[in-house]
């Protein structure tokens, strides 16, 4: 169902205190003494030039375009490191936020969430290069679980229940909110959420609401656009329209732009780059936790 999109209310920077993101100025500062005529209208620059996510350890004035991951606004800095997935172990399914594993080593975790059918299971399987690691229950209204996977024995990937089942009973939708919100509000080891957005459909209000909620609660996240192969392949429509619309909707509401990246689980687009981005967030998190 296509929902009408309303703009977000403004809210504070998205990043947690651990991570900073900042706008990348592309226009030269005008001289204070010489009045300059207003510039002629320009076509909107690609978003990547106007709103880069600059990670810790990188000064804004040292950013060059070769530091930006392709198909994203993410700058790669000194914290990026080994991002290969060498092992994956299923740890636990939890029916309640309070039942999620408590790791005595405090290993960091990334939570993956998105609307039902967004491509979450496919993306998780593609990230860990294993078929059917993420076998979440897809039936609307069925008990939804939080699944923890341990990667390389050093960090967790957390598969959260999908939201916004088109035909879910109202009670199941409400459960999702309480359950998943409970997870986010009580997870000290959460480095960042990956909020999946289906690029093959126009922006959905429920996704904007979810981003809004994360932002309001100061939970850092990355927009991961899924099914970007489909978008590219669509004939007759401007391929990147949905992405552009979504980015336009969010662009005015962030003091510091959230990172975003295009992916496809079919072609593998963005997979390695997303893992690299996660490595820099994780390495910074690890260092801060010492
Ligand atoms: P989930 O409900 O969010 O876990 O979504 P799934 O991973 O089960 O994917 C839902 C549907 O989208 C399935 O039919 C997938 O084959 C399809 N799908 C998932 N990822 C992609 C992708 O990157 N490209 C394309 N073209 N289809 C995808």
Tab-separated table of C-alpha atoms and ligand atoms in Angstrom:
chain	number	residue	atom	x	y	z
A	1	UNK	CA	0.000	0.000	0.000
A	2	UNK	CA	1.347	3.401	-0.901
A	3	UNK	CA	1.125	5.723	2.014
A	4	UNK	CA	1.081	9.448	1.701
A	5	UNK	CA	4.387	10.880	2.696
A	6	UNK	CA	4.500	13.738	5.130
A	7	UNK	CA	7.716	15.514	5.939
A	8	UNK	CA	9.426	14.687	9.198
A	9	UNK	CA	9.391	17.062	12.039
A	10	UNK	CA	12.933	18.241	12.702
A	11	UNK	CA	14.906	16.396	15.289
A	12	UNK	CA	18.396	16.462	16.677
A	13	UNK	CA	21.396	14.857	14.964
A	14	UNK	CA	20.958	11.198	14.385
A	15	UNK	CA	24.309	9.968	15.344
A	16	UNK	CA	24.900	8.718	18.812
A	17	UNK	CA	27.516	10.601	20.732
A	18	UNK	CA	30.032	8.080	19.449
A	19	UNK	CA	29.661	8.926	15.792
A	20	UNK	CA	29.530	12.203	14.065
A	21	UNK	CA	28.355	13.012	10.617
A	22	UNK	CA	28.449	16.391	9.046
A	23	UNK	CA	27.374	18.160	5.938
A	24	UNK	CA	29.991	18.575	3.283
A	25	UNK	CA	30.027	22.164	2.082
A	26	UNK	CA	30.321	22.363	-1.669
A	27	UNK	CA	29.877	26.099	-2.142
A	28	UNK	CA	32.755	28.473	-1.570
A	29	UNK	CA	32.265	31.009	1.216
A	30	UNK	CA	31.534	34.452	-0.135
A	31	UNK	CA	33.688	37.391	0.836
A	32	UNK	CA	32.244	39.508	3.671
A	33	UNK	CA	33.119	42.774	1.894
A	34	UNK	CA	32.221	42.141	-1.746
A	35	UNK	CA	28.510	41.686	-2.300
A	36	UNK	CA	28.006	38.790	-4.653
A	37	UNK	CA	25.003	38.487	-6.953
A	38	UNK	CA	22.824	35.480	-6.308
A	39	UNK	CA	24.098	32.498	-8.276
A	40	UNK	CA	22.065	31.384	-11.280
A	41	UNK	CA	19.836	28.404	-10.533
A	42	UNK	CA	21.803	25.200	-10.809
A	43	UNK	CA	20.530	21.708	-11.286
A	44	UNK	CA	20.540	19.923	-7.935
A	45	UNK	CA	23.938	18.346	-7.414
A	46	UNK	CA	24.077	14.637	-6.760
A	47	UNK	CA	23.274	14.071	-3.120
A	48	UNK	CA	26.630	12.544	-2.573
A	49	UNK	CA	28.219	15.964	-3.009
A	50	UNK	CA	25.994	17.807	-0.614
A	51	UNK	CA	25.538	15.535	2.342
A	52	UNK	CA	28.429	13.262	3.014
A	53	UNK	CA	28.666	11.099	6.083
A	54	UNK	CA	32.081	11.878	7.465
A	55	UNK	CA	33.232	9.286	9.994
A	56	UNK	CA	35.345	9.887	13.080
A	57	UNK	CA	38.988	10.509	12.298
A	58	UNK	CA	38.364	12.461	9.090
A	59	UNK	CA	38.409	16.243	8.893
A	60	UNK	CA	35.874	17.762	6.546
A	61	UNK	CA	38.491	19.643	4.548
A	62	UNK	CA	40.529	16.519	3.831
A	63	UNK	CA	37.672	14.663	2.164
A	64	UNK	CA	38.170	13.829	-1.495
A	65	UNK	CA	35.715	12.029	-3.709
A	66	UNK	CA	37.890	8.916	-3.919
A	67	UNK	CA	37.235	8.441	-0.194
A	68	UNK	CA	33.482	8.074	-0.840
A	69	UNK	CA	32.110	4.573	-1.241
A	70	UNK	CA	30.419	4.136	-4.629
A	71	UNK	CA	26.625	4.376	-4.559
A	72	UNK	CA	26.615	5.977	-1.145
A	73	UNK	CA	27.354	9.166	0.777
A	74	UNK	CA	29.805	7.358	3.057
A	75	UNK	CA	33.355	8.558	3.448
A	76	UNK	CA	35.875	5.910	4.419
A	77	UNK	CA	38.330	6.944	7.089
A	78	UNK	CA	41.171	5.529	9.146
A	79	UNK	CA	38.967	3.271	11.262
A	80	UNK	CA	37.939	1.132	8.280
A	81	UNK	CA	39.593	-2.251	8.531
A	82	UNK	CA	39.244	-5.909	7.782
A	83	UNK	CA	35.645	-6.399	6.786
A	84	UNK	CA	35.681	-9.974	5.530
A	85	UNK	CA	33.104	-12.323	6.997
A	86	UNK	CA	34.988	-15.500	7.872
A	87	UNK	CA	32.560	-17.205	10.193
A	88	UNK	CA	28.957	-16.921	11.231
A	89	UNK	CA	27.254	-18.679	14.115
A	90	UNK	CA	23.633	-18.555	15.087
A	91	UNK	CA	23.490	-17.611	18.758
A	92	UNK	CA	19.920	-17.228	19.880
A	93	UNK	CA	16.352	-16.310	19.014
A	94	UNK	CA	14.718	-14.104	21.600
A	95	UNK	CA	11.007	-13.544	21.969
A	96	UNK	CA	11.510	-10.573	24.282
A	97	UNK	CA	14.034	-7.770	24.261
A	98	UNK	CA	15.102	-8.649	27.775
A	99	UNK	CA	15.946	-12.200	26.651
A	100	UNK	CA	18.564	-11.050	24.135
A	101	UNK	CA	22.035	-12.422	24.836
A	102	UNK	CA	24.148	-10.514	27.317
A	103	UNK	CA	27.692	-10.753	26.089
A	104	UNK	CA	30.275	-10.703	28.894
A	105	UNK	CA	32.838	-9.488	26.360
A	106	UNK	CA	30.606	-6.605	25.324
A	107	UNK	CA	31.044	-7.386	21.639
A	108	UNK	CA	29.366	-4.799	19.414
A	109	UNK	CA	26.251	-5.379	17.363
A	110	UNK	CA	24.394	-4.081	14.318
A	111	UNK	CA	20.639	-4.433	14.098
A	112	UNK	CA	18.957	-4.934	10.732
A	113	UNK	CA	15.371	-3.788	10.374
A	114	UNK	CA	12.893	-2.838	7.710
A	115	UNK	CA	9.432	-3.319	6.359
A	116	UNK	CA	8.295	-6.841	5.680
A	117	UNK	CA	9.467	-7.914	2.203
A	118	UNK	CA	12.121	-5.196	2.027
A	119	UNK	CA	14.779	-7.833	1.355
A	120	UNK	CA	16.107	-8.161	4.895
A	121	UNK	CA	16.660	-11.922	4.881
A	122	UNK	CA	18.272	-11.728	1.445
A	123	UNK	CA	20.614	-8.966	2.558
A	124	UNK	CA	21.653	-10.783	5.718
A	125	UNK	CA	22.278	-13.950	3.729
A	126	UNK	CA	24.292	-11.962	1.214
A	127	UNK	CA	26.348	-10.206	3.907
A	128	UNK	CA	27.343	-13.482	5.526
A	129	UNK	CA	27.504	-15.310	2.168
A	130	UNK	CA	25.420	-18.174	3.471
A	131	UNK	CA	22.094	-19.213	2.115
A	132	UNK	CA	19.262	-19.170	4.574
A	133	UNK	CA	21.045	-17.914	7.638
A	134	UNK	CA	18.181	-15.542	8.151
A	135	UNK	CA	15.107	-17.677	8.262
A	136	UNK	CA	12.728	-15.333	9.926
A	137	UNK	CA	9.080	-16.139	10.239
A	138	UNK	CA	7.311	-14.344	7.453
A	139	UNK	CA	3.740	-14.986	8.468
A	140	UNK	CA	1.950	-11.826	9.544
A	141	UNK	CA	0.872	-12.052	13.148
A	142	UNK	CA	3.095	-15.020	13.922
A	143	UNK	CA	5.480	-14.680	16.827
A	144	UNK	CA	8.401	-12.588	15.732
A	145	UNK	CA	11.855	-13.108	17.069
A	146	UNK	CA	15.078	-11.221	17.477
A	147	UNK	CA	17.858	-13.385	16.043
A	148	UNK	CA	21.473	-12.911	17.041
A	149	UNK	CA	24.302	-14.083	14.772
A	150	UNK	CA	27.940	-13.920	15.863
A	151	UNK	CA	30.296	-12.920	13.067
A	152	UNK	CA	34.015	-13.766	13.181
A	153	UNK	CA	33.535	-14.342	16.909
A	154	UNK	CA	33.882	-10.596	17.276
A	155	UNK	CA	30.608	-8.842	16.482
A	156	UNK	CA	26.900	-9.532	16.140
A	157	UNK	CA	24.440	-9.100	13.334
A	158	UNK	CA	20.930	-8.900	14.723
A	159	UNK	CA	17.898	-9.729	12.616
A	160	UNK	CA	14.904	-7.811	13.946
A	161	UNK	CA	11.299	-8.609	13.067
A	162	UNK	CA	9.970	-6.928	9.933
A	163	UNK	CA	7.407	-4.200	10.394
A	164	UNK	CA	4.380	-3.064	8.432
A	165	UNK	CA	2.884	-6.329	7.269
A	166	UNK	CA	0.140	-5.223	4.927
A	167	UNK	CA	-2.365	-7.693	6.338
A	168	UNK	CA	-1.172	-8.062	9.898
A	169	UNK	CA	-3.721	-7.894	12.638
A	170	UNK	CA	-3.521	-4.681	14.600
A	171	UNK	CA	-2.281	-6.555	17.658
A	172	UNK	CA	0.751	-7.873	15.739
A	173	UNK	CA	1.691	-4.368	14.597
A	174	UNK	CA	1.462	-3.068	18.143
A	175	UNK	CA	3.560	-5.942	19.425
A	176	UNK	CA	6.238	-5.081	16.939
A	177	UNK	CA	6.470	-1.574	18.284
A	178	UNK	CA	6.740	-2.469	21.933
A	179	UNK	CA	9.067	-5.374	21.275
A	180	UNK	CA	11.492	-3.748	18.891
A	181	UNK	CA	11.476	-0.411	20.627
A	182	UNK	CA	12.294	-2.275	23.819
A	183	UNK	CA	15.324	-3.752	22.094
A	184	UNK	CA	16.610	-0.398	20.871
A	185	UNK	CA	16.138	1.365	24.161
A	186	UNK	CA	18.046	-1.227	26.166
A	187	UNK	CA	20.942	-2.289	24.041
A	188	UNK	CA	24.208	-0.809	25.214
A	189	UNK	CA	26.241	-2.831	22.733
A	190	UNK	CA	24.363	-1.497	19.687
A	191	UNK	CA	26.787	0.256	17.353
A	192	UNK	CA	24.257	1.157	14.703
A	193	UNK	CA	21.039	0.066	13.064
A	194	UNK	CA	20.770	-0.712	9.376
A	195	UNK	CA	17.387	0.615	8.296
A	196	UNK	CA	16.462	-1.100	5.029
A	197	UNK	CA	14.481	0.855	2.459
A	198	UNK	CA	13.040	-0.806	-0.649
A	199	UNK	CA	14.256	1.292	-3.556
A	200	UNK	CA	11.822	-0.357	-5.955
A	201	UNK	CA	8.806	1.395	-4.433
A	202	UNK	CA	8.091	5.074	-3.707
A	203	UNK	CA	8.879	6.331	-0.189
A	204	UNK	CA	6.626	4.839	2.464
A	205	UNK	CA	5.429	6.745	5.488
A	206	UNK	CA	6.093	3.822	7.792
A	207	UNK	CA	9.814	3.896	6.886
A	208	UNK	CA	9.988	7.619	7.511
A	209	UNK	CA	8.240	7.103	10.845
A	210	UNK	CA	10.759	4.441	11.764
A	211	UNK	CA	13.709	6.682	10.863
A	212	UNK	CA	12.074	9.464	12.805
A	213	UNK	CA	11.692	7.287	15.880
A	214	UNK	CA	15.351	6.169	15.743
A	215	UNK	CA	16.458	9.766	15.309
A	216	UNK	CA	14.391	11.000	18.217
A	217	UNK	CA	15.886	8.318	20.406
A	218	UNK	CA	19.404	9.162	19.335
A	219	UNK	CA	20.051	5.756	17.805
A	220	UNK	CA	22.564	5.972	14.991
A	221	UNK	CA	21.570	4.256	11.772
A	222	UNK	CA	22.439	3.784	8.134
A	223	UNK	CA	19.830	3.831	5.382
A	224	UNK	CA	20.430	0.730	3.289
A	225	UNK	CA	18.549	0.900	-0.004
A	226	UNK	CA	17.689	-2.610	-1.167
A	227	UNK	CA	16.822	-4.099	-4.586
A	228	UNK	CA	18.808	-1.480	-6.449
A	229	UNK	CA	19.231	-3.873	-9.379
A	230	UNK	CA	15.456	-3.725	-9.871
A	231	UNK	CA	15.440	0.018	-9.817
A	232	UNK	CA	18.119	0.193	-12.446
A	233	UNK	CA	16.300	-2.300	-14.621
A	234	UNK	CA	12.910	-0.582	-14.516
A	235	UNK	CA	12.033	0.679	-17.955
A	236	UNK	CA	10.083	3.835	-18.664
A	237	UNK	CA	10.721	5.360	-15.255
A	238	UNK	CA	13.685	7.365	-14.122
A	239	UNK	CA	15.548	4.586	-12.405
A	240	UNK	CA	16.689	6.416	-9.318
A	241	UNK	CA	13.444	8.317	-8.752
A	242	UNK	CA	12.436	6.525	-5.569
A	243	UNK	CA	15.841	6.958	-4.045
A	244	UNK	CA	15.960	10.612	-4.949
A	245	UNK	CA	12.457	11.196	-3.567
A	246	UNK	CA	13.355	9.474	-0.342
A	247	UNK	CA	16.561	11.431	0.028
A	248	UNK	CA	14.764	14.700	-0.709
A	249	UNK	CA	12.276	13.889	2.023
A	250	UNK	CA	14.939	13.321	4.608
A	251	UNK	CA	17.528	15.854	3.508
A	252	UNK	CA	16.067	18.852	5.296
A	253	UNK	CA	15.523	17.143	8.563
A	254	UNK	CA	18.993	16.199	9.578
A	255	UNK	CA	21.511	18.569	10.957
A	256	UNK	CA	24.032	15.876	10.146
A	257	UNK	CA	23.190	13.552	7.282
A	258	UNK	CA	22.790	9.876	8.040
A	259	UNK	CA	24.912	7.502	5.998
A	260	UNK	CA	23.133	5.785	3.116
A	261	UNK	CA	24.164	3.105	0.647
A	262	UNK	CA	22.645	1.324	-2.353
A	263	UNK	CA	22.640	-2.465	-2.325
A	264	UNK	CA	21.339	-5.447	-4.233
A	265	UNK	CA	21.324	-8.975	-2.927
A	266	UNK	CA	20.931	-10.209	-6.488
A	267	UNK	CA	24.038	-8.578	-7.965
A	268	UNK	CA	26.005	-8.093	-4.751
A	269	UNK	CA	26.041	-4.333	-5.267
A	270	UNK	CA	27.134	-2.526	-2.128
A	271	UNK	CA	27.778	-5.673	-0.101
A	272	UNK	CA	31.517	-5.241	0.435
A	273	UNK	CA	31.140	-1.497	0.813
A	274	UNK	CA	28.481	-1.861	3.479
A	275	UNK	CA	30.727	-4.286	5.375
A	276	UNK	CA	33.592	-1.807	5.116
A	277	UNK	CA	31.386	0.975	6.482
A	278	UNK	CA	30.346	-1.304	9.329
A	279	UNK	CA	34.000	-2.065	10.052
A	280	UNK	CA	34.828	1.572	10.565
A	281	UNK	CA	31.871	2.117	12.877
A	282	UNK	CA	32.779	-1.010	14.791
A	283	UNK	CA	36.485	-0.253	15.103
A	284	UNK	CA	35.732	3.225	16.353
A	285	UNK	CA	33.189	1.820	18.797
A	286	UNK	CA	35.731	-0.746	20.034
A	287	UNK	CA	38.322	1.918	20.561
A	288	UNK	CA	35.903	4.161	22.433
A	289	UNK	CA	34.815	1.296	24.634
A	290	UNK	CA	38.372	0.679	25.896
B	1	LIG	P1	12.239	-9.886	3.964
B	1	LIG	O1	10.784	-10.190	4.167
B	1	LIG	O2	12.535	-8.461	4.262
B	1	LIG	O3	13.165	-10.818	4.696
B	1	LIG	O4	12.519	-10.028	2.393
B	1	LIG	P2	13.173	-11.204	1.548
B	1	LIG	O5	14.648	-11.218	1.689
B	1	LIG	O6	12.469	-12.471	1.823
B	1	LIG	O7	12.839	-10.688	0.071
B	1	LIG	C1	11.516	-10.394	-0.303
B	1	LIG	C2	11.399	-10.531	-1.816
B	1	LIG	O8	12.248	-9.584	-2.449
B	1	LIG	C3	11.841	-11.895	-2.322
B	1	LIG	O9	10.995	-12.247	-3.388
B	1	LIG	C4	13.253	-11.669	-2.792
B	1	LIG	O10	13.633	-12.553	-3.827
B	1	LIG	C5	13.189	-10.231	-3.294
B	1	LIG	N1	14.474	-9.551	-3.163
B	1	LIG	C6	15.204	-9.424	-2.031
B	1	LIG	N2	16.335	-8.732	-2.265
B	1	LIG	C7	16.329	-8.420	-3.576
B	1	LIG	C8	17.234	-7.715	-4.426
B	1	LIG	O11	18.294	-7.215	-4.035
B	1	LIG	N3	16.858	-7.574	-5.750
B	1	LIG	C9	15.706	-8.079	-6.219
B	1	LIG	N4	15.436	-7.893	-7.518
B	1	LIG	N5	14.830	-8.754	-5.448
B	1	LIG	C10	15.134	-8.938	-4.135
